[in-house]
Coordinates of C-alpha atoms in Angstrom, one line a residue:
X1 CA 0.0 0.0 0.0
X2 CA 1.2 3.5 -0.7
X3 CA 2.9 5.3 2.2
X4 CA 0.5 7.5 4.2
X5 CA -2.7 5.5 3.1
X6 CA -4.6 3.2 5.3
X7 CA -7.1 0.4 4.6
X8 CA -10.4 -0.1 6.3
X9 CA -13.6 -1.9 5.5
X10 CA -16.8 0.0 4.9
X11 CA -18.2 -1.6 8.1
X12 CA -15.2 -0.4 10.1
X13 CA -15.7 3.1 8.8
X14 CA -19.4 3.0 9.8
X15 CA -18.5 1.8 13.3
X16 CA -15.9 4.6 13.7
X17 CA -18.4 7.3 12.5
X18 CA -16.4 8.2 9.3
X19 CA -19.4 6.9 7.3
X20 CA -22.5 8.3 9.1
X21 CA -25.2 6.9 6.8
X22 CA -25.1 3.7 4.8
X23 CA -28.6 2.8 3.6
X24 CA -30.2 1.3 0.5
X25 CA -33.7 2.0 -0.7
X26 CA -35.2 -1.3 0.3
X27 CA -38.5 -0.3 2.0
X28 CA -39.7 -3.9 2.3
X29 CA -43.5 -4.3 2.4
X30 CA -43.8 -0.5 2.2
X31 CA -42.1 -0.3 -1.2
X32 CA -44.1 2.0 -3.5
X33 CA -46.6 0.6 -6.0
X34 CA -47.4 1.9 -9.4
X35 CA -50.3 4.1 -8.2
X36 CA -47.9 5.8 -5.8
X37 CA -46.3 7.6 -8.7
X38 CA -47.6 10.6 -10.7
X39 CA -46.6 13.9 -12.3
X40 CA -46.0 15.6 -8.9
X41 CA -44.0 14.6 -5.9
X42 CA -40.4 13.7 -5.0
X43 CA -37.9 12.3 -7.6
X44 CA -37.5 8.6 -7.1
X45 CA -34.0 7.7 -8.0
X46 CA -32.8 4.3 -9.3
X47 CA -29.7 3.0 -11.0
X48 CA -31.2 4.1 -14.3
X49 CA -31.2 7.7 -12.9
X50 CA -27.4 7.7 -12.8
X51 CA -25.1 8.0 -15.8
X52 CA -21.5 9.3 -16.1
X53 CA -21.5 11.0 -12.7
X54 CA -24.8 12.8 -13.2
X55 CA -28.2 12.2 -11.7
X56 CA -31.2 12.6 -14.0
X57 CA -33.8 14.3 -11.8
X58 CA -36.0 15.4 -14.7
X59 CA -36.4 11.9 -16.0
X60 CA -36.9 10.2 -12.6
X61 CA -40.4 9.0 -11.7
X62 CA -42.3 11.2 -9.2
X63 CA -43.3 9.6 -5.9
X64 CA -46.3 11.1 -4.2
X65 CA -45.5 13.2 -1.1
X66 CA -48.1 11.2 0.9
X67 CA -46.3 8.0 0.2
X68 CA -42.8 9.5 0.9
X69 CA -44.0 10.6 4.3
X70 CA -44.3 6.9 5.2
X71 CA -40.6 6.3 4.7
X72 CA -38.2 6.4 7.6
X73 CA -35.0 6.5 5.4
X74 CA -33.8 6.8 1.9
X75 CA -34.0 10.6 1.6
X76 CA -30.8 12.0 0.0
X77 CA -29.2 15.4 0.5
X78 CA -26.3 17.4 -1.0
X79 CA -23.0 15.6 -0.7
X80 CA -24.4 12.1 -0.4
X81 CA -22.6 9.5 -2.5
X82 CA -24.9 7.1 -4.5
X83 CA -23.7 3.7 -5.6
X84 CA -25.9 1.4 -7.7
X85 CA -25.8 -2.1 -6.3
X86 CA -28.6 -4.0 -8.0
X87 CA -29.0 -5.1 -11.7
X88 CA -26.9 -2.3 -13.0
X89 CA -24.0 -2.4 -10.5
X90 CA -21.2 0.1 -10.0
X91 CA -22.6 3.4 -11.2
X92 CA -21.6 6.4 -9.0
X93 CA -22.8 9.9 -8.5
X94 CA -22.7 12.7 -5.9
X95 CA -26.0 14.5 -4.9
X96 CA -25.5 18.2 -5.8
X97 CA -25.8 20.8 -3.1
X98 CA -29.1 22.7 -3.2
X99 CA -30.9 19.9 -5.2
X100 CA -34.5 19.2 -4.3
X101 CA -35.2 16.3 -1.9
X102 CA -35.2 12.9 -3.5
X103 CA -35.8 9.3 -2.5
X104 CA -33.7 6.3 -3.5
X105 CA -35.1 3.0 -4.7
X106 CA -33.9 -0.5 -3.9
X107 CA -31.1 -0.4 -6.6
X108 CA -29.1 2.4 -4.9
X109 CA -27.1 2.7 -1.8
X110 CA -26.6 6.0 0.0
X111 CA -23.4 7.0 1.7
X112 CA -23.1 10.1 3.9
X113 CA -19.6 10.8 5.4
X114 CA -18.0 12.8 8.1
X115 CA -16.3 15.4 5.9
X116 CA -13.5 16.0 8.4
X117 CA -12.3 12.4 7.7
X118 CA -13.5 11.5 4.2
X119 CA -14.3 13.7 1.3
X120 CA -17.5 12.6 -0.5
X121 CA -15.8 13.3 -3.8
X122 CA -12.9 11.1 -2.9
X123 CA -15.2 8.3 -1.8
X124 CA -17.1 8.6 -5.1
X125 CA -13.8 8.4 -7.0
X126 CA -12.7 5.4 -5.1
X127 CA -16.0 3.6 -5.8
X128 CA -15.5 4.3 -9.5
X129 CA -11.9 3.0 -9.4
X130 CA -10.9 -0.2 -11.1
X131 CA -9.9 -1.7 -7.8
X132 CA -13.3 -1.2 -6.2
X133 CA -15.3 -2.2 -9.3
X134 CA -13.3 -5.4 -9.4
X135 CA -14.4 -6.0 -5.8
X136 CA -18.0 -5.5 -6.8
X137 CA -17.6 -8.0 -9.7
X138 CA -16.0 -10.5 -7.4
X139 CA -19.0 -10.4 -5.0
X140 CA -21.4 -10.8 -7.8
X141 CA -19.5 -13.8 -9.1
X142 CA -20.2 -15.5 -5.9
X143 CA -23.9 -15.4 -6.4
X144 CA -26.4 -16.0 -9.2
X145 CA -27.8 -12.5 -9.0
X146 CA -26.4 -9.2 -10.3
X147 CA -26.3 -7.4 -7.0
X148 CA -24.0 -6.5 -4.1
X149 CA -26.3 -6.4 -1.0
X150 CA -25.7 -3.8 1.6
X151 CA -24.4 -6.4 4.1
X152 CA -21.7 -7.6 1.6
X153 CA -20.8 -3.9 0.9
X154 CA -19.7 -3.6 4.6
X155 CA -17.0 -6.2 4.1
X156 CA -15.4 -4.4 1.2
X157 CA -12.1 -2.6 2.0
X158 CA -11.3 1.0 1.0
X159 CA -7.9 2.6 0.9
X160 CA -7.7 6.2 2.2
X161 CA -5.0 8.8 2.2
X162 CA -4.9 11.7 4.6
X163 CA -7.4 14.5 3.9
X164 CA -4.9 16.8 2.1
X165 CA -4.0 14.0 -0.4
X166 CA -7.7 13.2 -0.9
X167 CA -8.3 16.9 -1.7
X168 CA -5.4 17.0 -4.2
X169 CA -6.7 13.9 -6.1
X170 CA -10.3 15.3 -6.0
X171 CA -9.1 18.7 -7.5
X172 CA -7.4 16.9 -10.5
X173 CA -10.2 14.5 -11.2
X174 CA -13.1 16.9 -10.7
X175 CA -11.5 19.5 -12.8
X176 CA -12.1 17.2 -15.7
X177 CA -15.5 15.9 -14.5
X178 CA -16.9 19.4 -13.9
X179 CA -15.8 20.5 -17.4
X180 CA -17.5 17.5 -18.9
X181 CA -20.7 18.3 -17.0
X182 CA -20.5 22.0 -18.0
X183 CA -20.2 20.9 -21.7
X184 CA -23.3 18.6 -21.2
X185 CA -25.3 21.5 -19.8
X186 CA -24.2 23.8 -22.6
X187 CA -25.2 21.3 -25.2
X188 CA -28.7 20.9 -23.6
X189 CA -29.1 24.7 -23.8
X190 CA -27.9 25.0 -27.4
X191 CA -30.1 22.2 -28.5
X192 CA -33.1 23.8 -26.7
X193 CA -32.4 27.1 -28.5
X194 CA -32.3 25.4 -31.9
X195 CA -35.6 23.5 -31.1
X196 CA -37.3 26.7 -29.9
X197 CA -36.4 28.6 -33.0
X198 CA -37.6 25.8 -35.3
X199 CA -40.8 25.5 -33.4
X200 CA -41.6 29.2 -33.5
X201 CA -40.9 29.5 -37.3
X202 CA -42.0 26.2 -38.7
X203 CA -44.5 24.7 -36.2
X204 CA -46.3 27.6 -34.5
X205 CA -45.7 29.9 -37.6
X206 CA -45.0 32.7 -35.1
X207 CA -43.9 35.5 -37.5
X208 CA -46.8 34.8 -39.9
X209 CA -49.3 34.9 -37.1
X210 CA -47.8 38.1 -35.7
X211 CA -48.2 39.7 -39.1
X212 CA -51.8 38.6 -39.3
X213 CA -52.5 40.0 -35.9
X214 CA -50.7 43.3 -36.7
X215 CA -48.0 42.8 -34.1
X216 CA -44.6 44.5 -34.6
X217 CA -41.6 42.4 -35.9
X218 CA -39.6 40.6 -33.3
X219 CA -36.8 39.5 -35.6
X220 CA -34.6 41.5 -38.0
X221 CA -36.3 43.1 -41.0
X222 CA -34.5 40.9 -43.5
X223 CA -35.7 37.8 -41.8
X224 CA -39.2 39.2 -41.2
X225 CA -39.7 39.9 -44.9
X226 CA -39.1 36.2 -45.7
X227 CA -42.3 35.1 -43.9
X228 CA -45.7 35.1 -45.6
X229 CA -48.3 37.6 -44.5
X230 CA -51.1 35.0 -44.0
X231 CA -52.0 31.4 -43.5
X232 CA -53.7 29.4 -46.4
X233 CA -56.8 27.4 -46.3
X234 CA -54.8 24.4 -44.9
X235 CA -53.6 26.4 -42.0
X236 CA -49.9 26.7 -43.2
X237 CA -48.1 29.9 -44.3
X238 CA -49.2 30.8 -47.8
X239 CA -46.8 29.5 -50.4
X240 CA -45.2 26.8 -48.2
X241 CA -45.4 23.3 -49.6
X242 CA -45.8 19.8 -48.1
X243 CA -43.2 17.6 -49.8
X244 CA -41.8 14.1 -49.7
X245 CA -38.9 13.5 -47.3
X246 CA -36.8 12.7 -50.3
X247 CA -37.0 16.3 -51.4
X248 CA -35.1 17.0 -48.2
X249 CA -32.8 14.0 -47.7
X250 CA -31.2 11.0 -49.1
X251 CA -31.7 8.0 -46.7
X252 CA -28.7 5.6 -46.4
X253 CA -29.2 2.3 -44.6
X254 CA -26.5 0.7 -42.6
X255 CA -24.7 -2.4 -44.0
X256 CA -24.8 -5.9 -42.4
X257 CA -21.2 -6.0 -41.1
X258 CA -20.2 -9.5 -39.9
X259 CA -20.4 -9.8 -36.2
X260 CA -17.6 -12.4 -36.2
X261 CA -15.2 -9.6 -37.2
X262 CA -16.2 -7.3 -34.4
X263 CA -13.5 -6.5 -31.8
X264 CA -13.1 -4.5 -28.7
X265 CA -9.4 -3.8 -29.2
X266 CA -9.9 -0.6 -31.3
X267 CA -8.7 -2.5 -34.4
X268 CA -10.1 -0.9 -37.5
X269 CA -13.0 1.5 -37.5
X270 CA -15.7 1.9 -34.9
X271 CA -19.2 0.6 -35.8
X272 CA -22.4 2.4 -34.8
X273 CA -25.0 0.0 -33.5
X274 CA -28.4 1.0 -32.1
X275 CA -27.2 0.5 -28.6
X276 CA -24.4 3.1 -29.2
X277 CA -26.8 5.9 -30.2
X278 CA -27.6 7.0 -26.6
X279 CA -23.9 7.4 -25.7
X280 CA -22.4 8.2 -29.1
X281 CA -19.6 5.8 -28.1
X282 CA -19.4 2.7 -30.2
X283 CA -18.6 -0.5 -28.3
X284 CA -17.0 -2.4 -31.1
X285 CA -14.6 -2.0 -34.0
X286 CA -14.2 -3.9 -37.3
X287 CA -11.5 -4.2 -39.9
X288 CA -14.1 -5.4 -42.5
X289 CA -14.5 -3.1 -45.5
X290 CA -18.1 -3.8 -46.5
X291 CA -19.1 -2.9 -50.1
X292 CA -22.1 -1.1 -48.8
X293 CA -20.2 0.5 -45.9
X294 CA -21.2 4.1 -45.1
X295 CA -19.0 6.2 -42.9
X296 CA -20.8 8.6 -40.5
X297 CA -19.0 11.8 -39.5
X298 CA -19.6 14.0 -36.4
X299 CA -22.7 16.1 -37.1
X300 CA -24.5 13.6 -39.3
X301 CA -28.1 12.6 -38.5
X302 CA -28.6 8.9 -37.5
X303 CA -31.7 7.1 -36.5
X304 CA -32.2 3.7 -34.9
X305 CA -34.8 1.5 -36.6
X306 CA -35.6 -1.1 -33.8
X307 CA -37.1 -0.6 -30.4
X308 CA -37.3 3.2 -30.6
X309 CA -36.9 5.6 -33.5
X310 CA -35.0 8.5 -31.8
X311 CA -33.0 10.9 -34.0
X312 CA -29.4 11.7 -33.0
X313 CA -27.0 14.2 -34.4
X314 CA -23.9 12.0 -34.1
X315 CA -21.3 13.4 -31.7
X316 CA -18.9 10.4 -31.7
X317 CA -15.8 9.7 -33.8
X318 CA -16.2 8.8 -37.5
X319 CA -17.7 5.3 -37.6
X320 CA -19.3 2.8 -40.0
X321 CA -23.1 2.6 -40.0
X322 CA -24.3 -0.9 -39.0
X323 CA -27.6 -2.5 -40.2
X324 CA -30.9 -1.3 -38.6
X325 CA -29.4 2.2 -38.2
X326 CA -30.0 4.8 -41.0
X327 CA -28.5 8.1 -42.0
X328 CA -30.7 11.0 -43.2
X329 CA -28.3 12.9 -45.5
X330 CA -29.5 16.4 -46.2
X331 CA -29.8 17.4 -49.8
X332 CA -28.0 20.6 -51.0
X333 CA -29.6 23.7 -49.5
X334 CA -31.3 21.8 -46.6
X335 CA -29.7 22.6 -43.2
X336 CA -28.9 19.7 -41.0
X337 CA -30.5 21.5 -38.1
X338 CA -33.8 22.0 -40.0
X339 CA -33.9 18.3 -41.1
X340 CA -33.1 17.1 -37.6
X341 CA -36.0 19.0 -36.1
X342 CA -38.4 18.3 -38.9
X343 CA -38.0 14.6 -38.7
X344 CA -38.7 14.3 -34.9
X345 CA -42.5 14.3 -35.3
X346 CA -42.8 11.8 -38.1
X347 CA -40.5 9.4 -36.3
X348 CA -42.4 9.9 -33.1
X349 CA -45.7 9.2 -35.0
X350 CA -44.5 5.8 -36.1
X351 CA -43.0 5.0 -32.7
X352 CA -46.3 5.7 -31.0
X353 CA -48.3 3.8 -33.7
X354 CA -46.2 0.6 -33.6
X355 CA -47.9 -1.4 -30.9
X356 CA -48.7 -5.1 -30.4
X357 CA -45.2 -6.5 -31.1
X358 CA -42.4 -7.2 -28.6
X359 CA -39.9 -5.0 -30.5
X360 CA -41.1 -2.3 -32.9
X361 CA -39.4 -1.8 -36.3
X362 CA -39.1 1.2 -38.6
X363 CA -39.0 0.2 -42.3
X364 CA -38.3 1.9 -45.6
X365 CA -42.0 1.7 -46.3
X366 CA -42.7 3.9 -43.3
X367 CA -40.0 6.4 -44.2
X368 CA -41.5 6.6 -47.7
X369 CA -44.6 8.2 -46.2
X370 CA -42.8 11.0 -44.4
X371 CA -44.0 14.4 -45.5
X372 CA -42.3 17.7 -44.4
X373 CA -43.2 21.3 -44.8
X374 CA -40.9 23.2 -47.2
X375 CA -40.8 27.0 -46.4
X376 CA -38.8 28.0 -49.4
X377 CA -35.1 28.0 -50.1
X378 CA -34.4 31.5 -48.7
X379 CA -36.0 30.8 -45.4
X380 CA -34.3 27.4 -45.2
X381 CA -30.9 29.1 -45.8
X382 CA -31.7 31.8 -43.2
X383 CA -32.5 29.2 -40.6
X384 CA -29.4 27.2 -41.5
X385 CA -27.2 30.3 -41.0
X386 CA -28.5 30.7 -37.4
X387 CA -28.8 27.1 -36.3
X388 CA -25.6 25.8 -37.9
X389 CA -23.4 27.5 -35.3
X390 CA -25.6 26.0 -32.5
X391 CA -25.3 22.4 -33.8
X392 CA -21.5 22.8 -34.6
X393 CA -21.0 24.0 -31.0
X394 CA -22.7 20.9 -29.6
X395 CA -20.5 18.6 -31.7
X396 CA -17.3 20.5 -30.7
X397 CA -18.3 20.3 -27.0
X398 CA -19.0 16.6 -27.2
X399 CA -15.7 16.0 -28.9
X400 CA -13.9 17.9 -26.1
X401 CA -15.8 16.0 -23.4
X402 CA -14.8 12.7 -25.0
X403 CA -11.1 13.7 -24.8
X404 CA -11.5 14.9 -21.2
X405 CA -13.2 11.6 -20.3
X406 CA -10.3 9.6 -21.9
X407 CA -7.8 11.7 -19.9
X408 CA -9.8 11.2 -16.7
X409 CA -10.0 7.4 -17.3
X410 CA -6.3 7.2 -17.8
X411 CA -5.3 9.3 -14.8
X412 CA -7.8 8.1 -12.2
X413 CA -6.7 4.5 -11.9
X414 CA -3.0 5.6 -11.5
X415 CA -3.9 8.3 -8.9
X416 CA -6.1 5.9 -6.9
X417 CA -3.6 3.1 -6.9
X418 CA -0.8 5.5 -5.8
X419 CA 1.1 4.8 -9.0
X420 CA 0.9 8.5 -9.9
X421 CA 1.0 11.4 -7.5
X422 CA -0.6 14.8 -8.0
X423 CA 2.8 16.3 -7.5
X424 CA 4.1 14.3 -10.5
X425 CA 1.4 15.8 -12.7
X426 CA 2.2 19.3 -11.5
X427 CA 5.9 18.7 -12.2
X428 CA 5.2 17.6 -15.7
X429 CA 3.0 20.7 -16.3
X430 CA 5.7 22.9 -15.0
X431 CA 8.3 21.3 -17.4
X432 CA 6.0 21.9 -20.3
X433 CA 5.0 25.5 -19.3

């Protein structure tokens, strides 16, 4: 063990008071039922709520306040460390300060520490370290279930340096983690701005309606002049046309790459499968050069065709397009940002309508029926000029975050094992300054 570090089990740290709260969300017979959830109440956090150090409060189910009042534990507060221990094991996050009160479900464990002895950020880093994750895997291997019960967690050892060394490691790691989180929030804002602009111009017909109601212009005169003065009999701006999706895009379908040639050693080119769309990080590579192979670049529009038909502006590295994923390639003069927003509703329409099967599928016959509203080339161009910079910024931020995450993943294991000291990093920085 590295000099100045000491080892203790979680149980020992609980007994000594260094860990003050160690609880899971197992409420036994009082566990909430479906009718305890609604649109109002407290966020009910599960393993699914945690991803890449962040907690999705917006997407969490809402537990009624009446039901929450019956719980005696499971309420999390700022600084608590959350560890998923059931089904999806090993995800880690820290509850932000000032966040609304939330309740954890049975798949999460809550740790609250005495900050004069353990920094919650350091504990979270340790839980995410390779050493601790291997301990979790070892416990799971001893049972037939994918879980690490709270009683087993108390047997697991943790290595701790003194508080100053904890802080130094936290400063390095969270400098990277915080920047990644900042980029994520910036992208959410940029995407919301592009969506709001599209909705006002091409869904709500805001400028045209304002003209009809005699309201003053709220955009620049050159843009204002591009909008019709009235709606037609069909309720759309006069002169705008409903056209086939193929007037806006060429649709390219992914090729059936041979799964036997997939590898996880980064040999060849990454391959985009449906499961990779949520993270924009392909899990496999291939050296196969398929005759129908189609390379996706950052900023391209890709859509999964099985299970759910969500549209993604690709933010990963260049990668081949696998079967059951398609690329909507804008035709000349059609902005990517316009096409991306215009396709959301027809895709959602088919996703809502495909019921009665275990896994829903999107086919070419479905896409053939897509119809989009064409506002004229000048207005398309004007929208593209504004929205392009927003989309480009999201791709740039995502690329930077990927590099930061790779740096974090390289540094963290070496820092947590004692192989690398923060002083070593500072020395290298000074040499290159």
